[in-house]
């Protein structure tokens, strides 16, 4: 140790106050290699492995589907990217901005977490709508013929699921507010 009471290891401060600082964890070559990888790549090796696996699955799907109808797949891919970037991202950002304005982000207004109690059920509901929109909007003539089931129930069920998601989220938020109020009330009595 140096004479200034400073520990030469990064992030460690030693002192002459009679207490010996806790020993640093063993930093073997494996730890140093992992730290160097994270510094260069920016994430853990698991992230890179999962990303490579997803690219492999997408590559396999492209090799299987592209020979049959490459033009339609290309149009769909470009159209989806353009729709997402030029329509949906501004829409998400606008709705998120409106939610933050409605709930406020100042210290004296509703907690910032209130936005998530609207954002999460809305996301799940819109995702269900995106996946099942032909059935919800009764725009799937082959469904009834193929399955011999009626497609008239999907709109009502989607609305019911959406209402249940928002109700559960509101109840969870109210319970959190109640617990926070109770905790503040209890700590106020102890003073």
Short mmCIF file of C-alpha atoms in Angstrom, two decimals:
data_model
loop_
_atom_site.label_atom_id
_atom_site.label_comp_id
_atom_site.label_asym_id
_atom_site.label_seq_id
_atom_site.Cartn_x
_atom_site.Cartn_y
_atom_site.Cartn_z
CA UNK A 1 0.00 0.00 0.00
CA UNK A 2 1.06 3.52 -0.60
CA UNK A 3 1.66 5.98 2.18
CA UNK A 4 -1.50 7.97 1.36
CA UNK A 5 -3.82 5.29 2.71
CA UNK A 6 -5.11 4.50 -0.78
CA UNK A 7 -5.40 0.95 -2.03
CA UNK A 8 -3.74 0.66 -5.46
CA UNK A 9 -6.55 -1.61 -6.74
CA UNK A 10 -9.24 0.23 -8.73
CA UNK A 11 -12.35 1.15 -6.76
CA UNK A 12 -10.79 0.32 -3.39
CA UNK A 13 -9.97 2.81 -0.69
CA UNK A 14 -7.94 1.67 2.25
CA UNK A 15 -7.38 3.67 5.32
CA UNK A 16 -5.43 3.75 8.50
CA UNK A 17 -8.61 3.86 10.58
CA UNK A 18 -7.83 0.52 12.16
CA UNK A 19 -10.07 -1.46 9.80
CA UNK A 20 -8.53 -3.57 7.12
CA UNK A 21 -10.54 -3.40 3.87
CA UNK A 22 -12.25 -6.59 2.74
CA UNK A 23 -10.05 -8.72 0.52
CA UNK A 24 -10.67 -8.47 -3.22
CA UNK A 25 -12.22 -11.51 -4.84
CA UNK A 26 -9.81 -13.79 -6.65
CA UNK A 27 -9.41 -12.52 -10.18
CA UNK A 28 -8.07 -15.35 -12.22
CA UNK A 29 -7.48 -15.48 -15.94
CA UNK A 30 -11.07 -16.57 -16.59
CA UNK A 31 -12.47 -13.45 -14.88
CA UNK A 32 -10.04 -11.19 -16.73
CA UNK A 33 -10.95 -12.81 -20.05
CA UNK A 34 -14.67 -12.35 -19.36
CA UNK A 35 -14.12 -8.71 -18.35
CA UNK A 36 -12.08 -8.05 -21.47
CA UNK A 37 -14.75 -9.70 -23.65
CA UNK A 38 -17.45 -7.52 -22.05
CA UNK A 39 -15.32 -4.39 -22.52
CA UNK A 40 -14.78 -5.15 -26.24
CA UNK A 41 -18.19 -6.62 -27.15
CA UNK A 42 -20.32 -4.67 -24.67
CA UNK A 43 -22.34 -7.63 -23.40
CA UNK A 44 -21.82 -11.08 -21.96
CA UNK A 45 -20.82 -14.12 -24.04
CA UNK A 46 -24.33 -15.52 -23.46
CA UNK A 47 -25.77 -12.52 -25.30
CA UNK A 48 -23.51 -13.21 -28.28
CA UNK A 49 -24.42 -16.92 -28.26
CA UNK A 50 -28.17 -16.17 -28.21
CA UNK A 51 -27.77 -13.60 -30.98
CA UNK A 52 -25.81 -16.07 -33.12
CA UNK A 53 -28.45 -18.76 -32.52
CA UNK A 54 -31.25 -16.41 -33.60
CA UNK A 55 -29.32 -15.49 -36.76
CA UNK A 56 -28.80 -19.19 -37.45
CA UNK A 57 -32.55 -19.90 -37.14
CA UNK A 58 -33.37 -16.93 -39.40
CA UNK A 59 -30.77 -18.05 -41.93
CA UNK A 60 -32.19 -21.57 -41.96
CA UNK A 61 -35.71 -20.22 -42.48
CA UNK A 62 -34.49 -17.97 -45.29
CA UNK A 63 -32.75 -20.87 -47.03
CA UNK A 64 -35.92 -22.95 -46.80
CA UNK A 65 -38.43 -20.28 -47.89
CA UNK A 66 -36.59 -17.97 -50.27
CA UNK A 67 -36.28 -20.43 -53.19
CA UNK A 68 -40.08 -20.72 -53.40
CA UNK A 69 -41.25 -17.11 -53.18
CA UNK A 70 -38.31 -14.79 -52.60
CA UNK A 71 -40.03 -11.71 -54.04
CA UNK A 72 -43.05 -11.85 -51.71
CA UNK A 73 -40.83 -12.50 -48.71
CA UNK A 74 -38.59 -9.55 -49.64
CA UNK A 75 -41.61 -7.27 -50.10
CA UNK A 76 -43.03 -8.40 -46.75
CA UNK A 77 -39.68 -7.88 -44.99
CA UNK A 78 -39.10 -4.39 -46.43
CA UNK A 79 -42.74 -3.44 -45.86
CA UNK A 80 -42.59 -4.60 -42.23
CA UNK A 81 -39.39 -2.64 -41.62
CA UNK A 82 -40.81 0.52 -43.21
CA UNK A 83 -44.13 0.16 -41.39
CA UNK A 84 -42.35 -0.35 -38.07
CA UNK A 85 -39.82 2.48 -38.47
CA UNK A 86 -42.04 5.10 -40.13
CA UNK A 87 -45.41 4.39 -38.54
CA UNK A 88 -45.19 2.32 -35.37
CA UNK A 89 -42.11 3.88 -33.72
CA UNK A 90 -43.53 7.44 -33.95
CA UNK A 91 -46.84 6.04 -32.69
CA UNK A 92 -45.19 4.32 -29.69
CA UNK A 93 -43.18 7.44 -28.91
CA UNK A 94 -46.25 9.68 -29.14
CA UNK A 95 -48.36 7.45 -26.90
CA UNK A 96 -45.50 7.09 -24.40
CA UNK A 97 -45.03 10.87 -24.34
CA UNK A 98 -48.77 11.35 -23.78
CA UNK A 99 -48.73 8.82 -20.93
CA UNK A 100 -45.82 10.59 -19.26
CA UNK A 101 -47.61 13.92 -19.64
CA UNK A 102 -50.86 12.47 -18.26
CA UNK A 103 -49.26 10.77 -15.25
CA UNK A 104 -46.54 13.35 -14.75
CA UNK A 105 -42.93 12.68 -13.84
CA UNK A 106 -42.46 15.29 -11.14
CA UNK A 107 -41.73 14.17 -7.61
CA UNK A 108 -45.12 15.40 -6.32
CA UNK A 109 -47.22 13.67 -9.00
CA UNK A 110 -48.08 10.02 -9.56
CA UNK A 111 -45.08 7.70 -9.56
CA UNK A 112 -43.32 7.03 -12.84
CA UNK A 113 -44.24 3.38 -12.47
CA UNK A 114 -47.88 4.29 -13.20
CA UNK A 115 -46.97 4.59 -16.86
CA UNK A 116 -45.90 0.93 -16.91
CA UNK A 117 -49.28 -0.11 -15.52
CA UNK A 118 -50.82 1.29 -18.71
CA UNK A 119 -47.95 0.40 -21.05
CA UNK A 120 -47.75 -3.35 -20.27
CA UNK A 121 -51.44 -4.31 -20.68
CA UNK A 122 -51.67 -2.10 -23.79
CA UNK A 123 -48.64 -3.86 -25.28
CA UNK A 124 -50.04 -7.35 -24.59
CA UNK A 125 -53.46 -6.38 -25.94
CA UNK A 126 -52.03 -4.87 -29.12
CA UNK A 127 -49.77 -7.88 -29.59
CA UNK A 128 -52.82 -10.17 -29.40
CA UNK A 129 -54.61 -7.91 -31.88
CA UNK A 130 -51.63 -8.03 -34.24
CA UNK A 131 -51.44 -11.82 -34.12
CA UNK A 132 -55.18 -12.51 -34.34
CA UNK A 133 -56.48 -9.49 -36.29
CA UNK A 134 -57.94 -11.51 -39.18
CA UNK A 135 -60.06 -13.50 -36.71
CA UNK A 136 -60.89 -10.53 -34.47
CA UNK A 137 -62.03 -8.46 -37.47
CA UNK A 138 -63.72 -11.49 -39.13
CA UNK A 139 -61.44 -11.22 -42.14
CA UNK A 140 -60.56 -14.91 -42.40
CA UNK A 141 -63.00 -16.72 -44.70
CA UNK A 142 -61.03 -19.97 -44.61
CA UNK A 143 -61.12 -20.30 -40.81
CA UNK A 144 -64.73 -21.45 -40.55
CA UNK A 145 -64.40 -23.77 -43.54
CA UNK A 146 -61.16 -25.31 -42.25
CA UNK A 147 -62.03 -25.69 -38.59
CA UNK A 148 -65.87 -25.79 -38.66
CA UNK A 149 -65.79 -23.29 -35.79
CA UNK A 150 -67.33 -19.85 -35.76
CA UNK A 151 -65.11 -16.79 -35.99
CA UNK A 152 -67.69 -14.56 -34.28
CA UNK A 153 -66.30 -15.08 -30.77
CA UNK A 154 -62.83 -13.57 -31.24
CA UNK A 155 -63.72 -9.88 -30.97
CA UNK A 156 -65.62 -10.38 -27.71
CA UNK A 157 -62.88 -12.55 -26.26
CA UNK A 158 -60.15 -10.08 -27.23
CA UNK A 159 -62.12 -7.23 -25.62
CA UNK A 160 -62.63 -9.36 -22.50
CA UNK A 161 -58.91 -10.22 -22.31
CA UNK A 162 -58.01 -6.55 -22.79
CA UNK A 163 -60.40 -5.49 -20.01
CA UNK A 164 -59.00 -8.20 -17.72
CA UNK A 165 -55.42 -7.10 -18.41
CA UNK A 166 -56.16 -3.44 -17.62
CA UNK A 167 -58.22 -4.38 -14.54
CA UNK A 168 -55.47 -6.61 -13.17
CA UNK A 169 -52.88 -3.92 -13.83
CA UNK A 170 -55.02 -1.27 -12.10
CA UNK A 171 -55.53 -3.53 -9.08
CA UNK A 172 -51.80 -4.25 -8.91
CA UNK A 173 -51.04 -0.53 -9.08
CA UNK A 174 -53.64 0.26 -6.39
CA UNK A 175 -52.19 -2.45 -4.14
CA UNK A 176 -48.72 -0.96 -4.61
CA UNK A 177 -49.98 2.51 -3.71
CA UNK A 178 -51.76 1.11 -0.66
CA UNK A 179 -48.60 -0.68 0.50
CA UNK A 180 -46.50 2.47 -0.02
CA UNK A 181 -49.06 4.58 1.87
CA UNK A 182 -49.21 2.04 4.69
CA UNK A 183 -45.41 1.88 4.88
CA UNK A 184 -45.17 5.70 4.98
CA UNK A 185 -47.91 5.89 7.62
CA UNK A 186 -46.17 3.26 9.78
CA UNK A 187 -42.77 4.94 9.54
CA UNK A 188 -44.41 8.31 10.31
CA UNK A 189 -45.87 6.94 13.57
CA UNK A 190 -42.48 5.62 14.66
CA UNK A 191 -40.95 9.09 14.61
#
